[in-house]
Coordinates of C-alpha atoms and ligand atoms in Angstrom, one line a residue:
X1 CA -88.6 87.9 248.2
X2 CA -87.2 87.6 244.7
X3 CA -86.6 89.8 241.9
X4 CA -89.1 89.4 239.1
X5 CA -87.7 88.2 235.7
X6 CA -90.1 89.6 233.5
X7 CA -92.1 92.7 233.6
X8 CA -95.4 94.2 231.9
X9 CA -96.0 97.3 230.3
X10 CA -99.6 98.5 228.6
X11 CA -99.6 101.4 226.6
X12 CA -102.3 104.5 224.6
X13 CA -102.4 107.0 222.7
X14 CA -104.5 108.8 220.6
X15 CA -103.9 112.4 218.0
X16 CA -106.8 114.0 216.2
X17 CA -106.5 113.8 212.5
X18 CA -107.0 117.2 210.2
X19 CA -105.8 119.0 206.9
X20 CA -102.1 119.6 206.6
X21 CA -100.5 117.2 208.3
X22 CA -98.2 113.8 206.7
X23 CA -99.6 111.0 208.7
X24 CA -96.9 108.8 210.3
X25 CA -97.3 105.8 212.0
X26 CA -95.1 103.5 213.6
X27 CA -92.0 105.8 211.7
X28 CA -93.3 105.2 208.4
X29 CA -95.8 108.3 205.5
X30 CA -98.5 107.0 204.9
X31 CA -100.1 108.9 202.6
X32 CA -103.0 111.0 203.3
X33 CA -104.8 114.1 202.7
X34 CA -105.3 114.2 206.7
X35 CA -102.1 113.8 209.4
X36 CA -102.8 113.3 212.9
X37 CA -102.2 116.1 215.0
X38 CA -99.2 116.8 218.0
X39 CA -96.0 119.2 219.0
X40 CA -93.5 116.4 217.6
X41 CA -94.9 114.6 214.8
X42 CA -97.6 113.1 216.3
X43 CA -96.5 109.4 215.8
X44 CA -99.6 107.6 218.3
X45 CA -98.4 104.1 218.1
X46 CA -95.1 104.9 218.6
X47 CA -96.1 107.1 221.9
X48 CA -98.0 103.7 223.2
X49 CA -94.8 101.6 222.7
X50 CA -92.9 104.0 224.3
X51 CA -95.3 104.6 227.2
X52 CA -95.2 101.0 226.8
X53 CA -92.6 100.5 228.0
X54 CA -91.6 102.7 230.4
X55 CA -94.7 101.5 232.4
X56 CA -93.0 97.5 232.3
X57 CA -90.1 99.6 233.3
X58 CA -91.5 101.6 236.3
X59 CA -90.8 104.2 235.2
X60 CA -93.3 107.5 235.1
X61 CA -94.7 108.3 231.0
X62 CA -94.0 109.8 227.9
X63 CA -95.0 113.1 227.8
X64 CA -92.8 113.4 231.4
X65 CA -89.8 112.6 229.6
X66 CA -91.3 114.7 226.5
X67 CA -92.6 117.4 227.1
X68 CA -95.2 119.2 224.7
X69 CA -94.1 123.0 225.5
X70 CA -90.3 121.9 224.8
X71 CA -89.2 123.7 221.5
X72 CA -86.7 121.2 220.4
X73 CA -89.1 118.2 220.7
X74 CA -91.5 119.7 217.4
X75 CA -92.0 117.4 215.5
X76 CA -89.2 115.4 216.0
X77 CA -89.1 111.9 214.8
X78 CA -91.1 109.2 217.8
X79 CA -88.3 107.3 216.2
X80 CA -85.8 109.5 217.8
X81 CA -88.4 109.3 221.5
X82 CA -88.6 105.8 220.9
X83 CA -84.5 106.0 221.0
X84 CA -84.2 106.9 224.4
X85 CA -87.0 105.6 225.9
X86 CA -85.6 102.2 225.0
X87 CA -81.8 103.9 226.4
X88 CA -83.8 104.3 229.6
X89 CA -85.5 100.8 229.6
X90 CA -81.7 100.0 229.4
X91 CA -80.4 102.0 232.1
X92 CA -82.7 99.9 234.9
X93 CA -81.2 96.4 233.4
X94 CA -84.4 95.4 231.8
X95 CA -84.6 94.4 227.4
X96 CA -87.3 93.9 225.5
X97 CA -89.5 90.1 224.8
X98 CA -92.1 91.3 222.9
X99 CA -94.2 94.6 222.0
X100 CA -97.7 93.9 221.0
X101 CA -100.0 97.0 219.1
X102 CA -103.1 97.1 218.2
X103 CA -104.6 100.4 215.9
X104 CA -107.9 101.3 215.5
X105 CA -108.3 103.9 212.5
X106 CA -111.4 103.3 210.4
X107 CA -108.5 105.6 208.2
X108 CA -106.9 105.0 206.0
X109 CA -105.5 101.0 205.9
X110 CA -103.3 99.9 208.4
X111 CA -102.0 96.3 206.2
X112 CA -100.0 97.4 203.8
X113 CA -98.0 99.3 206.2
X114 CA -97.0 97.0 209.2
X115 CA -93.9 95.0 207.7
X116 CA -92.3 98.2 206.6
X117 CA -93.0 99.7 210.5
X118 CA -92.3 96.6 212.3
X119 CA -88.5 96.9 210.9
X120 CA -88.5 100.6 212.1
X121 CA -89.7 99.4 215.6
X122 CA -87.0 96.9 215.2
X123 CA -84.6 98.0 214.7
X124 CA -84.5 100.7 217.2
X125 CA -85.8 98.3 219.6
X126 CA -82.6 95.2 218.5
X127 CA -85.4 93.0 218.2
X128 CA -86.0 90.8 214.9
X129 CA -89.6 92.3 213.3
X130 CA -91.1 88.3 214.4
X131 CA -91.0 90.1 218.6
X132 CA -92.9 92.8 217.1
X133 CA -97.4 92.7 216.2
X134 CA -99.2 95.3 215.0
X135 CA -102.6 94.2 214.1
X136 CA -105.2 97.1 213.0
X137 CA -109.3 97.3 213.3
X138 CA -111.7 99.5 213.3
X139 CA -114.2 100.6 215.4
X140 CA -117.1 100.1 212.6
X141 CA -118.2 104.1 211.2
X142 CA -118.9 105.1 214.7
X143 CA -117.8 107.3 217.5
X144 CA -115.3 109.6 217.2
X145 CA -112.4 107.9 215.0
X146 CA -115.7 105.9 213.1
X147 CA -116.5 108.9 211.8
X148 CA -111.9 109.4 210.3
X149 CA -112.0 112.0 213.5
X150 CA -108.6 110.9 215.2
X151 CA -106.5 107.4 215.4
X152 CA -106.2 105.3 218.7
X153 CA -103.4 103.6 219.3
X154 CA -102.5 100.6 221.8
X155 CA -99.8 98.8 223.2
X156 CA -98.0 96.3 225.3
X157 CA -94.5 95.3 226.2
X158 CA -93.1 92.6 227.5
X159 CA -89.5 93.9 229.7
X160 CA -86.9 90.8 230.9
X161 CA -85.0 91.4 233.8
X162 CA -81.5 90.6 232.3
X163 CA -78.5 92.7 234.9
Ligands
MG1 MG1 -99.1 111.3 221.2

């Protein structure tokens, strides 16, 4: 049986927006009246990317590598978690081809921060920014996200076998 040259993975994350937390998405601190709640910095965008990479590599999910019961990961930058995930992926003989991300948020506006987010992800995953897509949409004021109670992120990653 031949081994595939490419492997695709998908990731999804959702965090609740609360007062008195910084809003960190894609490793960027976005000025806003609320931030995402979580054990780490709650960067739902990077968590979705990490799960897409782990899924494509046939590995377990981000929660099993970085449990929220572990004090080492309290308020940790998710860029550091993504670095660790990248090393796991490389350890399986895989490199990242491209990553495509959709942020679903009613507020704040994501687009002004997309280039900075791409630069962060490109640095950690050894990509050029044009290997990363980041799009944003809303829920048109409907539902939990539409009421501004949280932010969801979908990500898809393509890995290439290089060993
Ligand atoms: Mg998360």
